[in-house]
PDB file of C-alpha atoms in Angstrom:
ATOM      1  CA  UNK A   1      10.034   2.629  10.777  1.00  0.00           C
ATOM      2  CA  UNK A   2       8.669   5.640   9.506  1.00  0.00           C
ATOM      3  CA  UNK A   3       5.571   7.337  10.133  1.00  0.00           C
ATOM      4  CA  UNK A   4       2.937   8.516   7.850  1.00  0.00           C
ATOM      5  CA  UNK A   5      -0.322   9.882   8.955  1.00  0.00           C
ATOM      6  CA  UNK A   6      -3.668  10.699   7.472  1.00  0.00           C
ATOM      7  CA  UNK A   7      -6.734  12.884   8.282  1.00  0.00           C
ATOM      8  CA  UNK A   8      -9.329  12.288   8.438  1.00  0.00           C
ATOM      9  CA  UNK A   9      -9.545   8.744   9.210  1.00  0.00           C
ATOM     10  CA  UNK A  10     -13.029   8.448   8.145  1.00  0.00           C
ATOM     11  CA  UNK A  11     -15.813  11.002   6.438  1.00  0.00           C
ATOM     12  CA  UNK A  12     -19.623  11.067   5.578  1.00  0.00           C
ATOM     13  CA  UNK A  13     -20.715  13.771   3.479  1.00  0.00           C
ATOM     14  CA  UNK A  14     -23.494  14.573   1.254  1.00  0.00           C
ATOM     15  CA  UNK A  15     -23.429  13.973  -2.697  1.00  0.00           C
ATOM     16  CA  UNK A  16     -22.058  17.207  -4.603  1.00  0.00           C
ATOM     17  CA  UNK A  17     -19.614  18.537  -1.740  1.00  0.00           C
ATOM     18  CA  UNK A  18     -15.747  18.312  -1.727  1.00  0.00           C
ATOM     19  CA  UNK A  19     -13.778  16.537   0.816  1.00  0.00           C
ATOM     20  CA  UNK A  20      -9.910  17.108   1.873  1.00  0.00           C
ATOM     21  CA  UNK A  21      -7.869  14.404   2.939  1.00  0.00           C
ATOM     22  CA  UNK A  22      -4.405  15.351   3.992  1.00  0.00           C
ATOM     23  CA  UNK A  23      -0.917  13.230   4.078  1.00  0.00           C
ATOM     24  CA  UNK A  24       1.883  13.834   6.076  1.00  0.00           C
ATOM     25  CA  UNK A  25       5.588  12.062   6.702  1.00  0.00           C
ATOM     26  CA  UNK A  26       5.851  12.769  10.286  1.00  0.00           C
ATOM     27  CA  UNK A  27       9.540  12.037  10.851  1.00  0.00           C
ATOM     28  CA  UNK A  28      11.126  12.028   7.246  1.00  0.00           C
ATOM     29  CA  UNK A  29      11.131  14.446   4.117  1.00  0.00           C
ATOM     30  CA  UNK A  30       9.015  13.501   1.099  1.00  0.00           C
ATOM     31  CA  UNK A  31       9.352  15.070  -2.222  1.00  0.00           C
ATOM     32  CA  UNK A  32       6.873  12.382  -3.585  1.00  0.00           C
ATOM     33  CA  UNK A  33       4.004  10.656  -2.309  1.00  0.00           C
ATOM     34  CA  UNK A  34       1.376   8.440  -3.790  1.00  0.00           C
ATOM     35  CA  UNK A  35      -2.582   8.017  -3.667  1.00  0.00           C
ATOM     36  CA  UNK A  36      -4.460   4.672  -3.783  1.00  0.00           C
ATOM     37  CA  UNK A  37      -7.565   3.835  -3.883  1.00  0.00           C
ATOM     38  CA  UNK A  38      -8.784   0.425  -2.276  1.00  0.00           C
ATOM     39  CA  UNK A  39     -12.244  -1.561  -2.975  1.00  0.00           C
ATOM     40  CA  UNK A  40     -13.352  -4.197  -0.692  1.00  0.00           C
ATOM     41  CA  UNK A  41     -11.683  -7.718  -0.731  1.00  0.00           C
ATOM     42  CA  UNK A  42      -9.446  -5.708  -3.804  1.00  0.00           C
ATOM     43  CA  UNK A  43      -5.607  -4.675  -4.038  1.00  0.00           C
ATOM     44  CA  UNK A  44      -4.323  -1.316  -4.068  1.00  0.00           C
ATOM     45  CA  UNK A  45      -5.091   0.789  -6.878  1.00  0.00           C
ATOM     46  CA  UNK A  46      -2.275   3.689  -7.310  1.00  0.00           C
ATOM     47  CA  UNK A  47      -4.259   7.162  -8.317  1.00  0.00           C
ATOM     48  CA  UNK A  48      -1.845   9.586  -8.900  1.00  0.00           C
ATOM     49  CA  UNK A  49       1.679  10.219  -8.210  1.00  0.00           C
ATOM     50  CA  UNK A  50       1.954  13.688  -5.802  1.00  0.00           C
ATOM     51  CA  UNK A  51       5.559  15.854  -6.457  1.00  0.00           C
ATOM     52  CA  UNK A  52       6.507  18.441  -4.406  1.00  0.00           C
ATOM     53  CA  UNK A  53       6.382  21.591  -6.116  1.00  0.00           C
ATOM     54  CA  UNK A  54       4.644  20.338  -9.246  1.00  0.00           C
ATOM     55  CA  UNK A  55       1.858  19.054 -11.013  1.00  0.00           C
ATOM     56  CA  UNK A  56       0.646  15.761 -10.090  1.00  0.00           C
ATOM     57  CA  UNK A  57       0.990  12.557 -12.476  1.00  0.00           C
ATOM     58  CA  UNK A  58      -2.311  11.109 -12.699  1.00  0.00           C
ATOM     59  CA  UNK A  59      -2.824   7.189 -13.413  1.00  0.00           C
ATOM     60  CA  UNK A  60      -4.769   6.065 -16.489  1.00  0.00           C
ATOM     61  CA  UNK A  61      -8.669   6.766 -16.065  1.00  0.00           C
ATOM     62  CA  UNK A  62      -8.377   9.070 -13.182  1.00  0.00           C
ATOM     63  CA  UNK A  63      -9.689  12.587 -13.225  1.00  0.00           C
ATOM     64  CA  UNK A  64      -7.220  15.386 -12.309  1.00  0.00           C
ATOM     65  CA  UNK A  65      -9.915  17.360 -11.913  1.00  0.00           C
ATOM     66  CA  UNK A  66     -12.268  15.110  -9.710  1.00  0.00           C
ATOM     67  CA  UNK A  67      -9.302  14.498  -7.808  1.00  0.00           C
ATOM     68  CA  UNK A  68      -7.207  17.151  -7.110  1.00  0.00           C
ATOM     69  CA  UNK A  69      -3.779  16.838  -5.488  1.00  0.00           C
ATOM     70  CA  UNK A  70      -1.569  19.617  -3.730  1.00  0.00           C
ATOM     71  CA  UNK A  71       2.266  18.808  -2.314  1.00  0.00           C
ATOM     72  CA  UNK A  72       2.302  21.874  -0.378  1.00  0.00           C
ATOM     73  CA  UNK A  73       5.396  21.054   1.654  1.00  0.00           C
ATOM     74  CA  UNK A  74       8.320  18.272   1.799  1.00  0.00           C
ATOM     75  CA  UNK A  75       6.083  16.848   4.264  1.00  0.00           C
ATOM     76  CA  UNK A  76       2.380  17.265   3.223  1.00  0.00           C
ATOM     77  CA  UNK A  77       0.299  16.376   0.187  1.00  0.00           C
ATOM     78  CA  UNK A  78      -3.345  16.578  -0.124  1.00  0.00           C
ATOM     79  CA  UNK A  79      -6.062  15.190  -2.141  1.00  0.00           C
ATOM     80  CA  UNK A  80      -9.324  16.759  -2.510  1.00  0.00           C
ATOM     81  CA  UNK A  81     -12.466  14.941  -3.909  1.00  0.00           C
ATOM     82  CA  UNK A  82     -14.169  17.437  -5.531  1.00  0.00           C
ATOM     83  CA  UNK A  83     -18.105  17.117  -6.078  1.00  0.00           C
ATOM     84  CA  UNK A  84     -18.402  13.854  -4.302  1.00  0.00           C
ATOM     85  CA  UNK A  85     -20.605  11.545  -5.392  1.00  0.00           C
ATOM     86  CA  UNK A  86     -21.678   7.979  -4.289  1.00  0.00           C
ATOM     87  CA  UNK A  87     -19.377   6.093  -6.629  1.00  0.00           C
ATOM     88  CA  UNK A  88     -16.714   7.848  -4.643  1.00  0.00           C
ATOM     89  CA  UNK A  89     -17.534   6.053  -1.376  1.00  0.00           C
ATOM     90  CA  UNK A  90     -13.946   3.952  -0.958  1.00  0.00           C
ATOM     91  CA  UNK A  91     -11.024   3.563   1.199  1.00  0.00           C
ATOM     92  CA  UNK A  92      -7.867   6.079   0.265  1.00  0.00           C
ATOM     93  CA  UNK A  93      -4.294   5.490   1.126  1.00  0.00           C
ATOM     94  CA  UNK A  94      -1.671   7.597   1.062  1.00  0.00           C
ATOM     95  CA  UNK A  95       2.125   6.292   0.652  1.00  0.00           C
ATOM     96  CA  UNK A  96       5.740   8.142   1.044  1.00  0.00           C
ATOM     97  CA  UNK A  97       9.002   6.602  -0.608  1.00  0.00           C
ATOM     98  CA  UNK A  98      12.075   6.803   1.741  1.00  0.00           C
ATOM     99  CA  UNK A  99      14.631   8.250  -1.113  1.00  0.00           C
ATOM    100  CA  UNK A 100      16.644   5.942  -1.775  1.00  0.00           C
ATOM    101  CA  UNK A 101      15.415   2.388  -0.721  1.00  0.00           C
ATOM    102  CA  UNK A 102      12.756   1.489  -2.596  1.00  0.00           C
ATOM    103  CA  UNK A 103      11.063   1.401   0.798  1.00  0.00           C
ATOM    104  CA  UNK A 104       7.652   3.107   1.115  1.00  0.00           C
ATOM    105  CA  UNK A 105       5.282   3.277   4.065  1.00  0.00           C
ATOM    106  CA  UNK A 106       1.694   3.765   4.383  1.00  0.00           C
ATOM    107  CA  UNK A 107      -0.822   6.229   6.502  1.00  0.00           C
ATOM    108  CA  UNK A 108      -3.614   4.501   7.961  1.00  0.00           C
ATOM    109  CA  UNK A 109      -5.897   4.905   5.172  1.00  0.00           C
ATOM    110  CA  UNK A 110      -9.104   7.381   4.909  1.00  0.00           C
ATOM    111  CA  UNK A 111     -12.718   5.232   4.102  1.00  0.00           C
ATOM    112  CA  UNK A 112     -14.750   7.590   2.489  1.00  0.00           C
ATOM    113  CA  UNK A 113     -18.834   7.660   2.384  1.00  0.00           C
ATOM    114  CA  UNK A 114     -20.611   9.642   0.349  1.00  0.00           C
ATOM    115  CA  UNK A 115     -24.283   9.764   0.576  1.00  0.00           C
TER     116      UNK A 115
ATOM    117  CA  UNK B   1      -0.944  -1.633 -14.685  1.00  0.00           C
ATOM    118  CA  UNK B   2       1.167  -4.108 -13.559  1.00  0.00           C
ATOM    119  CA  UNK B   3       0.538  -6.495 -11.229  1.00  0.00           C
ATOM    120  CA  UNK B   4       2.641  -9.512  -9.680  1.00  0.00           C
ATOM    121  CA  UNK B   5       1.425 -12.956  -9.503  1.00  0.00           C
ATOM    122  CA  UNK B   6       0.843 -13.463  -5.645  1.00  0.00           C
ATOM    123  CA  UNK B   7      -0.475 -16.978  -4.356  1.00  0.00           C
ATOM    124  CA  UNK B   8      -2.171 -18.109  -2.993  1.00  0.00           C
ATOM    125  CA  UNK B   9      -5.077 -16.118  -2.983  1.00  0.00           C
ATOM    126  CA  UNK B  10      -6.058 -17.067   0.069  1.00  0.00           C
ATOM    127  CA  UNK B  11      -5.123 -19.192   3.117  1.00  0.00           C
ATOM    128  CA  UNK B  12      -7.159 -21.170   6.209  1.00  0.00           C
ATOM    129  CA  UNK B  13      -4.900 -23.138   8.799  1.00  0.00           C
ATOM    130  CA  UNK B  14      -4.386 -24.144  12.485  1.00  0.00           C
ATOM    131  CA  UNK B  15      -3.162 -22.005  14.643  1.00  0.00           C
ATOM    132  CA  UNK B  16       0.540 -23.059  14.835  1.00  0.00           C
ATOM    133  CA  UNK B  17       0.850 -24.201  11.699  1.00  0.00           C
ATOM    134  CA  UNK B  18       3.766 -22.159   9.592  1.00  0.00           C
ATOM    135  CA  UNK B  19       2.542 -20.396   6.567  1.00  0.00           C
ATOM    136  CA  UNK B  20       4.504 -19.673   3.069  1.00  0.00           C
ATOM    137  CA  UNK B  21       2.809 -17.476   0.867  1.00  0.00           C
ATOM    138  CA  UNK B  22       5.000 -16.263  -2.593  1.00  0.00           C
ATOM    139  CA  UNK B  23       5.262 -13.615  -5.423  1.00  0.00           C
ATOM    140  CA  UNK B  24       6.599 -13.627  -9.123  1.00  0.00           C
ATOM    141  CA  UNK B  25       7.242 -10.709 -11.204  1.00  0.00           C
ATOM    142  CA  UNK B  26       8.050 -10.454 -15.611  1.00  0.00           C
ATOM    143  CA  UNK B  27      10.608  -7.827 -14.291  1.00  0.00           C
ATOM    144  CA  UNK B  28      13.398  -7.558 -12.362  1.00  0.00           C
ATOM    145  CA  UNK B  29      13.377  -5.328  -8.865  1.00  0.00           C
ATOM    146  CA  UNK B  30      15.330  -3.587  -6.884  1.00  0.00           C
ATOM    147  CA  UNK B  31      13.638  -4.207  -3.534  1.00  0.00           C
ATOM    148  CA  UNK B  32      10.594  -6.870  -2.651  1.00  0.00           C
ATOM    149  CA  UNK B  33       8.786  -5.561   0.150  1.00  0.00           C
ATOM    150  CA  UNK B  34       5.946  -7.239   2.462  1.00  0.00           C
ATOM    151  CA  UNK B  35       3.213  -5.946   4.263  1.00  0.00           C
ATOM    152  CA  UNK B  36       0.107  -6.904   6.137  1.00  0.00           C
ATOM    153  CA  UNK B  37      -3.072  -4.766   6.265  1.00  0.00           C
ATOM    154  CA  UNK B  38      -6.176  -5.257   8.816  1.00  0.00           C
ATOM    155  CA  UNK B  39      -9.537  -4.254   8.229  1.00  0.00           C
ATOM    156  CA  UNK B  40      -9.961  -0.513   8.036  1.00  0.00           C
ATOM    157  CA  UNK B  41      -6.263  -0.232   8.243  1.00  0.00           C
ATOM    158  CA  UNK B  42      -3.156   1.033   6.309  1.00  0.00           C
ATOM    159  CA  UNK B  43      -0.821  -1.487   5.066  1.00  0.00           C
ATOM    160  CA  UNK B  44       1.407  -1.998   7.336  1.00  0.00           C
ATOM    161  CA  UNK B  45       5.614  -2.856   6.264  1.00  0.00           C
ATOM    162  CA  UNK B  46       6.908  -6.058   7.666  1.00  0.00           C
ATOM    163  CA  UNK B  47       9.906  -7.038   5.496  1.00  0.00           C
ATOM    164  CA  UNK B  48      12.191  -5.224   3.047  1.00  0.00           C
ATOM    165  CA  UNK B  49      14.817  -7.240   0.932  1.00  0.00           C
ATOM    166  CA  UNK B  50      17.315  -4.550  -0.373  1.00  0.00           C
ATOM    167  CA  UNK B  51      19.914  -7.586  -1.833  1.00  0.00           C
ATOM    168  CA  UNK B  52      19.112 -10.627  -4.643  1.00  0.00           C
ATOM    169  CA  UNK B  53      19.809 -13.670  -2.473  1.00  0.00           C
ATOM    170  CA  UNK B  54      18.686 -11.298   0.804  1.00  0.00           C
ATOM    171  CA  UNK B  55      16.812 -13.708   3.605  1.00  0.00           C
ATOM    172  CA  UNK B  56      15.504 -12.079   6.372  1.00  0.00           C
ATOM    173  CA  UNK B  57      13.668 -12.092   9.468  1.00  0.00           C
ATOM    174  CA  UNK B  58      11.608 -10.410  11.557  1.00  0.00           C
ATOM    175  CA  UNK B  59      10.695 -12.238  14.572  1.00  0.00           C
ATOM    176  CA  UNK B  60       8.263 -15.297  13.295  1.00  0.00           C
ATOM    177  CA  UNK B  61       8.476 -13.755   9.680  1.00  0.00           C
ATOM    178  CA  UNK B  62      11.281 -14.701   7.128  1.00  0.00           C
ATOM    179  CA  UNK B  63      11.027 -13.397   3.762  1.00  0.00           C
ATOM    180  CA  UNK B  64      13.548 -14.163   0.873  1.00  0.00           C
ATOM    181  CA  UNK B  65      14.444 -11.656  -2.027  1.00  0.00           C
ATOM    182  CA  UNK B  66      15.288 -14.031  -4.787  1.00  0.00           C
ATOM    183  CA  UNK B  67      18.288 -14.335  -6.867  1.00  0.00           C
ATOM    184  CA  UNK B  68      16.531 -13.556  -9.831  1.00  0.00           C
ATOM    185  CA  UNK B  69      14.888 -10.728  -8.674  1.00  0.00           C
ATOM    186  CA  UNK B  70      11.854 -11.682  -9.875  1.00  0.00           C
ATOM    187  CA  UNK B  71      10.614 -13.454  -6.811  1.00  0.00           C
ATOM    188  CA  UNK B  72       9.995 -13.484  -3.661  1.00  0.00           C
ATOM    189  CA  UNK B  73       8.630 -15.447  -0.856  1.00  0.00           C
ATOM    190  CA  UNK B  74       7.531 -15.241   3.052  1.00  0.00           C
ATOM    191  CA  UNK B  75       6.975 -17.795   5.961  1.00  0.00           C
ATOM    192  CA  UNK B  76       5.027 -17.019   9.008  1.00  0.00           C
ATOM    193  CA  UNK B  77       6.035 -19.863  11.390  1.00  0.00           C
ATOM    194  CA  UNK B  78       3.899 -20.963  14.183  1.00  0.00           C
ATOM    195  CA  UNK B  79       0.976 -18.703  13.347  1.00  0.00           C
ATOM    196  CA  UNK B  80      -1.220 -17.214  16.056  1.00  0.00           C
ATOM    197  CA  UNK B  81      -4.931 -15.753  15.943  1.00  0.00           C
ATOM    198  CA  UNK B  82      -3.242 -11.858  15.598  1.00  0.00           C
ATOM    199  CA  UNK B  83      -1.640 -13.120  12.208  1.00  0.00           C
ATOM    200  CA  UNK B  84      -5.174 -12.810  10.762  1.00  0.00           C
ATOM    201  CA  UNK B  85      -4.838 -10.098   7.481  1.00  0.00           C
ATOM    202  CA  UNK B  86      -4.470  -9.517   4.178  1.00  0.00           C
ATOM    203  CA  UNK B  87      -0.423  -9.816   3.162  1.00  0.00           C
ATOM    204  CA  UNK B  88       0.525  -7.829   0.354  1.00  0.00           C
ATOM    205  CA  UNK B  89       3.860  -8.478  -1.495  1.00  0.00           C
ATOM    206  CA  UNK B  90       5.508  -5.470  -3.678  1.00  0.00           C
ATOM    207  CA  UNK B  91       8.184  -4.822  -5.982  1.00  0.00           C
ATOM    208  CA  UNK B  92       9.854  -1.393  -6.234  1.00  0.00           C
ATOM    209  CA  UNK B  93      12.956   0.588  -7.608  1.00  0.00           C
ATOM    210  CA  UNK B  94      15.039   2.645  -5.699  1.00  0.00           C
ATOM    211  CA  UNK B  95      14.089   6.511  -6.045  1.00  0.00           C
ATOM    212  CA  UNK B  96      10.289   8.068  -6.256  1.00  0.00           C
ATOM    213  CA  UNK B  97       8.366   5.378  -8.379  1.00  0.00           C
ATOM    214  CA  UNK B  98       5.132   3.356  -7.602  1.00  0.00           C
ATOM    215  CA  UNK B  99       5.465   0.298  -6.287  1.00  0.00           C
ATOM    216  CA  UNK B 100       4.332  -2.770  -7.727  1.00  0.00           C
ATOM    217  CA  UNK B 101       1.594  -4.881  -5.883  1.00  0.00           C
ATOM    218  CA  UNK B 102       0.496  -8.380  -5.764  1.00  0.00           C
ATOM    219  CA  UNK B 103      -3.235  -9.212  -5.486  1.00  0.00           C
ATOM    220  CA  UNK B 104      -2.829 -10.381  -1.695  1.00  0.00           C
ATOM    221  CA  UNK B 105      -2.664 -13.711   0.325  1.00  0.00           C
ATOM    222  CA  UNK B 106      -5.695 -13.691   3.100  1.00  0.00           C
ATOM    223  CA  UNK B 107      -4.999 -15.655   5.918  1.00  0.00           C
ATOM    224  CA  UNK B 108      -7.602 -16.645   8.336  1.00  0.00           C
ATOM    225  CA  UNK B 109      -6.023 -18.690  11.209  1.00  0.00           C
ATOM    226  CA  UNK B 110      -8.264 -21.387  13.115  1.00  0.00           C
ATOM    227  CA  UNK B 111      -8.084 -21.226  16.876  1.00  0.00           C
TER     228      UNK B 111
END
């Protein structure tokens, strides 16, 4: 199947500072990609919807500007956590659509601690 | 959001027992996928059921898109220690849109 990969697979930083986490479809073109959010023990919680070449669609209750997103490339979206904070400690997923199928695969995830 | 009815919630057997674990949905969809996610892992895709009626397999897996299109179901026969995880049914839509996730079955298999 197709590949998706994440970095970085895990991060500890200190309360205030931002933190990158980058998506990329290793062996097939995305023009759309999607960020969830996991709790323990919990399903997946879908963020935001990340477009090539434009804005972001952000979920209900999320902040665009706590979470920023960038689709730089057909093959590459990033989300930035922008003044961490504790609440913030969680596990992020990232997710690229094959066009076409209805088929979507999954990086490996990105657990997040923020002291 | 959304959310389809997955069940059960969770799951303890023998190992070598076969497994069925299902998913209902209000709406119709175009595709029912299935994956399995470890601990500290990405979900991983096991199944995708393109077709109403659709029953595949892969390996000891067979999952069933039904001919509603508002269900879904998959067996694990024979389970083994490794089938240990969460499984994770979802409904999608062909194109760019979310998909559609059920709460998750977690199996725990007794050696």
């Amino acid at each position: 199947g197709a590949v998706v990969s994440q970095h970085p697979s895990w991060v500890i930083c200190k309360s205030g500072t931002s933190v990158k986490i980058e998506c990329r479809s290793l062996d097939f073109q995305a023009t759309t990609m999607f960020w969830y959010r996991q709790f323990p023990k919990q399903s997946l919680m879908l963020m935001a919807t990340s477009n090539e070449g434009s804005k972001a669609t952000y979920e209900q209750g999320v902040e665009k500007d706590k979470f920023l997103i960038n689709h730089a490339s057909l093959t590459l979206s990033t989300l930035t956590v922008t003044s961490a904070h504790p609440e913030d400690s969680s596990f992020y997923i990232c997710s690229a659509p094959v066009w076409g199928t209805g088929t979507q695969y999954f990086g490996p995830g990105t657990r997040l601690l923020v002291l | 959001g959304q959310q389809l009815n997955q069940s059960p919630q969770s799951m303890f057997i023998q190992e070598g027992e076969d497994v069925s674990m299902n998913c209902t949905s209000s709406s119709i969809f175009n595709t029912w996928l299935w994956y399995k996610q470890d601990p500290g892992e990405g979900p991983v895709l096991l199944i995708a059921l393109y077709k109403a009626g659709e029953l595949t397999s892969n390996g000891r897996l067979t999952a069933q898109f039904g001919i509603t299109r508002k269900d879904s179901f998959l067996n694990i026969s024979a389970s083994i220690p490794s089938d240990v995880g969460i499984y994770f049914c979802a409904g999608g839509n062909s194109g760019n849109t979310p998909l559609v996730f059920g709460k998750g079955t977690r199996l725990s298999v007794i050696a």
